[in-house]
Coordinates of N, CA and C in Angstrom, one line a residue:
M1 N 18.5 9.9 6.2 CA 17.4 8.9 6.4 C 18.1 7.5 6.5
P2 N 17.7 6.7 7.4 CA 18.2 5.4 7.5 C 17.8 4.5 6.3
T3 N 18.7 3.7 5.8 CA 18.4 2.9 4.7 C 18.5 1.4 4.9
S4 N 18.6 1.0 6.2 CA 18.8 -0.4 6.5 C 17.7 -1.3 6.0
N5 N 16.5 -0.8 5.8 CA 15.4 -1.6 5.3 C 15.1 -1.4 3.9
L6 N 16.0 -0.7 3.1 CA 15.7 -0.5 1.7 C 16.7 -1.3 0.9
P7 N 16.3 -1.7 -0.3 CA 17.2 -2.4 -1.2 C 18.4 -1.5 -1.6
T8 N 19.6 -2.1 -1.8 CA 20.7 -1.3 -2.2 C 20.7 -0.9 -3.7
D9 N 20.1 -1.7 -4.5 CA 19.9 -1.4 -5.9 C 18.6 -0.6 -6.1
P10 N 18.7 0.7 -6.6 CA 17.4 1.4 -6.7 C 16.5 0.9 -7.7
N11 N 16.9 0.1 -8.6 CA 16.0 -0.5 -9.6 C 15.6 -1.9 -9.3
A12 N 16.0 -2.4 -8.1 CA 15.6 -3.8 -7.8 C 14.3 -3.8 -7.1
A13 N 13.5 -4.8 -7.4 CA 12.2 -5.0 -6.7 C 12.5 -5.7 -5.4
P14 N 11.7 -5.5 -4.4 CA 11.9 -6.2 -3.2 C 11.8 -7.7 -3.4
Q15 N 12.7 -8.5 -2.7 CA 12.7 -9.9 -2.8 C 11.7 -10.5 -1.8
S16 N 11.5 -9.8 -0.7 CA 10.5 -10.2 0.3 C 9.8 -9.0 0.9
D17 N 8.8 -9.2 1.7 CA 8.2 -8.0 2.3 C 9.2 -7.2 3.0
Q18 N 9.2 -5.9 2.8 CA 10.1 -5.0 3.4 C 9.2 -3.9 4.0
H19 N 9.6 -3.2 5.0 CA 8.8 -2.2 5.6 C 9.4 -0.8 5.3
M20 N 8.5 0.1 4.9 CA 9.0 1.5 4.7 C 9.2 2.1 6.1
S21 N 10.2 2.9 6.2 CA 10.4 3.6 7.4 C 9.4 4.8 7.6
Q22 N 9.2 5.3 8.8 CA 8.3 6.4 9.0 C 8.8 7.6 8.2
E23 N 10.2 7.8 8.2 CA 10.8 8.9 7.5 C 10.5 8.8 6.0
A24 N 10.6 7.6 5.4 CA 10.4 7.5 4.0 C 8.9 7.8 3.7
V25 N 8.0 7.3 4.5 CA 6.6 7.6 4.3 C 6.3 9.1 4.3
A26 N 6.9 9.8 5.3 CA 6.7 11.2 5.5 C 7.3 12.0 4.3
Q27 N 8.5 11.6 3.8 CA 9.1 12.2 2.7 C 8.2 12.0 1.4
Y28 N 7.8 10.7 1.2 CA 7.0 10.4 0.0 C 5.7 11.3 0.0
I29 N 5.0 11.4 1.2 CA 3.8 12.2 1.3 C 4.1 13.6 0.9
R30 N 5.2 14.2 1.4 CA 5.5 15.6 1.1 C 5.7 15.8 -0.4
E31 N 6.5 14.9 -1.0 CA 6.7 15.0 -2.4 C 5.5 14.7 -3.3
E32 N 4.7 13.7 -2.9 CA 3.5 13.4 -3.6 C 2.5 14.5 -3.5
Q33 N 2.4 15.1 -2.3 CA 1.4 16.2 -2.1 C 1.7 17.4 -3.0
Q34 N 3.0 17.7 -3.3 CA 3.3 18.8 -4.2 C 2.8 18.6 -5.6
N35 N 2.7 17.4 -6.0 CA 2.3 17.1 -7.4 C 0.9 16.6 -7.5
R36 N 0.1 16.6 -6.4 CA -1.2 16.0 -6.4 C -2.3 16.9 -7.0
R37 N -3.1 16.3 -7.8 CA -4.3 17.0 -8.3 C -5.6 16.4 -7.8
G38 N -6.7 17.1 -7.8 CA -7.9 16.5 -7.4 C -8.2 16.6 -5.9
G39 N -7.4 17.2 -5.1 CA -7.7 17.4 -3.8 C -7.5 16.2 -2.8
F40 N -7.1 15.1 -3.2 CA -6.9 13.9 -2.3 C -5.5 14.1 -1.6
T41 N -5.5 14.0 -0.3 CA -4.3 14.1 0.5 C -3.8 12.7 0.8
P42 N -2.6 12.4 0.3 CA -2.0 11.1 0.7 C -1.8 10.9 2.2
R43 N -2.0 9.7 2.7 CA -1.8 9.5 4.2 C -1.2 8.1 4.4
P44 N -0.6 8.0 5.6 CA 0.0 6.7 5.9 C -1.1 5.7 6.2
V45 N -0.9 4.4 5.8 CA -1.8 3.3 6.1 C -0.9 2.1 6.4
F46 N -1.6 1.0 7.0 CA -0.9 -0.2 7.1 C -1.6 -1.2 6.2
V47 N -0.8 -2.1 5.6 CA -1.4 -3.1 4.6 C -0.9 -4.5 5.0
Q48 N -1.8 -5.4 5.0 CA -1.4 -6.8 5.4 C -2.2 -7.8 4.5
K49 N -1.5 -8.9 4.1 CA -2.2 -9.9 3.3 C -3.2 -10.6 4.3
L50 N -4.3 -10.9 3.8 CA -5.3 -11.6 4.6 C -4.8 -13.0 5.0
N51 N -5.1 -13.4 6.2 CA -4.7 -14.7 6.7 C -3.2 -14.9 6.8
E52 N -2.4 -13.8 7.0 CA -0.9 -13.9 7.2 C -0.6 -13.3 8.5
F53 N 0.3 -13.9 9.2 CA 0.7 -13.4 10.5 C 1.8 -12.5 10.4
G54 N 2.1 -11.7 11.4 CA 3.1 -10.7 11.4 C 2.6 -9.3 11.4
S55 N 3.5 -8.4 11.5 CA 3.1 -7.0 11.5 C 2.7 -6.5 10.1
P56 N 1.7 -5.6 10.0 CA 1.3 -5.1 8.7 C 2.4 -4.1 8.3
N57 N 2.4 -3.9 7.0 CA 3.5 -3.0 6.4 C 3.0 -1.6 6.3
L58 N 3.8 -0.7 6.7 CA 3.5 0.8 6.5 C 3.6 1.1 5.1
A59 N 2.6 1.9 4.6 CA 2.6 2.3 3.2 C 1.9 3.6 3.1
V60 N 1.7 4.1 1.9 CA 1.0 5.4 1.7 C -0.2 5.2 0.8
L61 N -1.3 5.6 1.3 CA -2.6 5.6 0.5 C -2.5 6.8 -0.4
T62 N -2.4 6.6 -1.7 CA -2.3 7.7 -2.6 C -3.6 8.1 -3.3
F63 N -4.6 7.2 -3.3 CA -5.9 7.6 -3.8 C -6.9 6.6 -3.3
D64 N -8.1 7.1 -3.1 CA -9.2 6.4 -2.5 C -10.5 6.7 -3.3
Q65 N -11.1 5.7 -4.0 CA -12.4 5.9 -4.6 C -13.4 5.0 -4.0
D66 N -14.6 5.0 -4.5 CA -15.6 4.1 -3.9 C -15.3 2.6 -4.1
T67 N -14.7 2.3 -5.2 CA -14.4 0.9 -5.6 C -13.0 0.5 -5.5
Q68 N -12.0 1.4 -5.4 CA -10.6 1.1 -5.5 C -9.7 2.0 -4.7
L69 N -8.7 1.4 -4.2 CA -7.6 2.2 -3.5 C -6.3 2.1 -4.2
T70 N -5.5 3.1 -4.1 CA -4.1 2.9 -4.7 C -3.2 3.2 -3.5
V71 N -2.2 2.2 -3.3 CA -1.3 2.3 -2.2 C 0.1 2.2 -2.8
A72 N 1.0 3.0 -2.2 CA 2.5 3.0 -2.6 C 3.2 2.3 -1.4
G73 N 4.0 1.3 -1.7 CA 4.7 0.6 -0.6 C 5.6 -0.5 -1.1
L74 N 6.2 -1.2 -0.2 CA 7.2 -2.3 -0.5 C 6.6 -3.6 -0.3
L75 N 5.3 -3.7 0.0 CA 4.7 -5.0 0.3 C 4.7 -5.9 -1.0
K76 N 5.1 -7.1 -0.8 CA 5.2 -8.1 -1.9 C 3.8 -8.8 -2.0
V77 N 3.1 -8.3 -3.0 CA 1.7 -8.9 -3.3 C 1.6 -9.1 -4.8
A78 N 0.6 -9.9 -5.1 CA 0.4 -10.2 -6.6 C -1.1 -10.0 -6.8
P79 N -1.5 -9.9 -8.1 CA -2.9 -9.8 -8.4 C -3.7 -11.0 -7.8
D80 N -4.9 -10.7 -7.4 CA -5.8 -11.6 -6.7 C -5.5 -11.9 -5.3
D81 N -4.4 -11.4 -4.7 CA -4.1 -11.5 -3.3 C -5.2 -10.7 -2.5
H82 N -5.7 -11.3 -1.4 CA -6.6 -10.6 -0.6 C -5.8 -9.8 0.5
V83 N -6.1 -8.6 0.7 CA -5.4 -7.7 1.7 C -6.4 -7.0 2.6
I84 N -5.8 -6.5 3.7 CA -6.6 -5.6 4.6 C -5.8 -4.3 4.6
V85 N -6.4 -3.1 4.5 CA -5.8 -1.8 4.6 C -6.3 -1.2 5.8
Y86 N -5.5 -0.9 6.8 CA -5.8 -0.2 8.0 C -5.6 1.3 7.9
D87 N -6.6 2.1 7.9 CA -6.5 3.5 7.7 C -6.9 4.3 9.0
D88 N -5.9 4.5 9.8 CA -6.1 5.2 11.1 C -6.4 6.6 10.9
N89 N -6.0 7.2 9.8 CA -6.1 8.6 9.5 C -7.2 9.0 8.6
A90 N -8.2 8.2 8.4 CA -9.3 8.5 7.4 C -10.1 9.7 7.9
P91 N -10.6 10.5 7.0 CA -11.3 11.7 7.4 C -12.5 11.4 8.4
G92 N -13.2 10.3 8.2 CA -14.3 9.9 9.0 C -13.9 9.1 10.2
G93 N -12.7 9.0 10.5 CA -12.2 8.2 11.6 C -11.6 6.9 11.2
A94 N -10.9 6.2 12.1 CA -10.2 5.0 11.7 C -11.1 3.9 11.1
Q95 N -10.6 3.3 10.1 CA -11.4 2.2 9.4 C -10.4 1.2 8.8
Y96 N -11.0 0.1 8.4 CA -10.2 -0.9 7.6 C -11.0 -1.3 6.4
V97 N -10.3 -1.7 5.4 CA -10.9 -2.1 4.1 C -10.3 -3.4 3.7
H98 N -11.2 -4.4 3.4 CA -10.8 -5.6 2.7 C -10.7 -5.3 1.2
G99 N -9.8 -6.0 0.5 CA -9.7 -5.8 -0.9 C -8.9 -6.9 -1.6
T100 N -9.0 -6.9 -2.9 CA -8.3 -7.8 -3.7 C -7.3 -7.0 -4.6
V101 N -6.1 -7.4 -4.6 CA -5.1 -6.7 -5.5 C -5.5 -6.9 -6.9
A102 N -5.6 -5.8 -7.6 CA -6.0 -5.8 -9.0 C -4.8 -5.7 -9.9
E103 N -3.8 -4.9 -9.5 CA -2.6 -4.7 -10.3 C -1.5 -4.2 -9.4
V104 N -0.3 -4.5 -9.8 CA 0.9 -4.0 -9.1 C 1.9 -3.5 -10.2
R105 N 2.3 -2.2 -10.0 CA 3.2 -1.6 -10.9 C 4.4 -1.1 -10.2
D106 N 5.6 -1.2 -10.8 CA 6.8 -0.5 -10.3 C 6.6 1.0 -10.4
A107 N 7.1 1.7 -9.4 CA 7.1 3.1 -9.4 C 8.4 3.7 -10.0
H108 N 8.3 4.3 -11.1 CA 9.5 4.8 -11.8 C 9.5 6.3 -12.0
R109 N 8.7 7.0 -11.3 CA 8.7 8.4 -11.4 C 9.9 9.0 -10.7
P110 N 10.5 10.1 -11.1 CA 11.6 10.8 -10.4 C 11.2 11.1 -9.0
S111 N 10.0 11.4 -8.7 CA 9.6 11.8 -7.4 C 9.5 10.6 -6.4
D112 N 9.6 9.4 -6.9 CA 9.5 8.3 -6.0 C 10.8 8.1 -5.3
C113 N 10.8 8.4 -4.0 CA 12.0 8.5 -3.2 C 12.4 7.2 -2.5
V114 N 11.6 6.1 -2.6 CA 11.9 4.9 -2.0 C 12.2 3.8 -3.0
P115 N 13.5 3.4 -3.1 CA 13.9 2.4 -4.1 C 13.0 1.1 -3.9
G116 N 12.6 0.5 -5.0 CA 11.9 -0.7 -5.0 C 10.4 -0.5 -4.7
M117 N 9.9 0.7 -4.5 CA 8.5 0.9 -4.1 C 7.7 0.6 -5.3
R118 N 6.4 0.1 -5.0 CA 5.5 -0.2 -6.1 C 4.2 0.4 -5.8
L119 N 3.4 0.6 -6.8 CA 2.0 1.1 -6.7 C 1.1 -0.1 -6.8
I120 N 0.2 -0.2 -5.8 CA -0.6 -1.4 -5.6 C -2.1 -0.9 -5.8
Y121 N -2.8 -1.4 -6.8 CA -4.2 -1.0 -7.0 C -5.0 -2.1 -6.4
I122 N -5.9 -1.7 -5.5 CA -6.7 -2.7 -4.7 C -8.2 -2.4 -4.9
N123 N -8.9 -3.5 -5.4 CA -10.4 -3.4 -5.5 C -11.0 -3.6 -4.2
K124 N -11.8 -2.7 -3.7 CA -12.5 -2.9 -2.4 C -13.5 -4.0 -2.5
I125 N -13.6 -4.8 -1.4 CA -14.6 -5.9 -1.3 C -15.6 -5.4 -0.3
H126 N -16.8 -5.2 -0.7 CA -17.9 -4.8 0.3 C -18.4 -6.0 1.0
S127 N -19.0 -5.8 2.2 CA -19.3 -6.9 3.1 C -20.0 -8.1 2.5
A128 N -20.9 -7.9 1.5 CA -21.5 -9.1 0.9 C -20.5 -9.9 0.0
D129 N -19.5 -9.2 -0.4 CA -18.5 -9.9 -1.3 C -17.2 -10.4 -0.5
E130 N -17.2 -10.2 0.8 CA -16.0 -10.5 1.5 C -15.7 -12.0 1.4
P131 N -14.4 -12.3 1.4 CA -13.9 -13.7 1.2 C -14.2 -14.5 2.5
T132 N -14.5 -15.8 2.4 CA -14.7 -16.6 3.5 C -13.5 -17.6 3.7
A133 N -13.5 -18.4 4.7 CA -12.3 -19.3 4.9 C -12.2 -20.2 3.7
E134 N -13.4 -20.6 3.1 CA -13.3 -21.5 2.0 C -12.7 -20.9 0.7
T135 N -13.0 -19.6 0.5 CA -12.6 -19.0 -0.7 C -11.1 -18.5 -0.6
T136 N -10.6 -18.4 0.6 CA -9.2 -18.0 0.7 C -8.2 -19.1 1.0
A137 N -8.8 -20.3 1.2 CA -7.9 -21.5 1.4 C -7.7 -22.3 0.2
R138 N -7.5 -21.6 -0.9 CA -7.2 -22.3 -2.2 C -5.8 -22.7 -2.3

């Protein structure tokens, strides 16, 4: 597996946004699926901070509820950041979700195959709650 886009220190957090490779995402999904309970199937998604330019980051959607998503990835975000999650593989068809980062945790389980990967908990924002230009330009 190519490691050119991964940190060299397995315990180091990413210093800037880094992209997971497609191979790393596929391997993570295989390993995560083996340990998954509750019937949710992890799938690849793209995540991007709201109002930021550039390519979205490839990540893994590890859980999806009515009010919250959990994503595993290398994206550098902090609580209260607004993000968009593009889910091209959703069971009901491609969709995107606006959300606010609730919590970011380092992933320290032995099954986590991507050094520096973090679990990102995102509270979904429903259309009436979506941020406007005034609320995001703080």
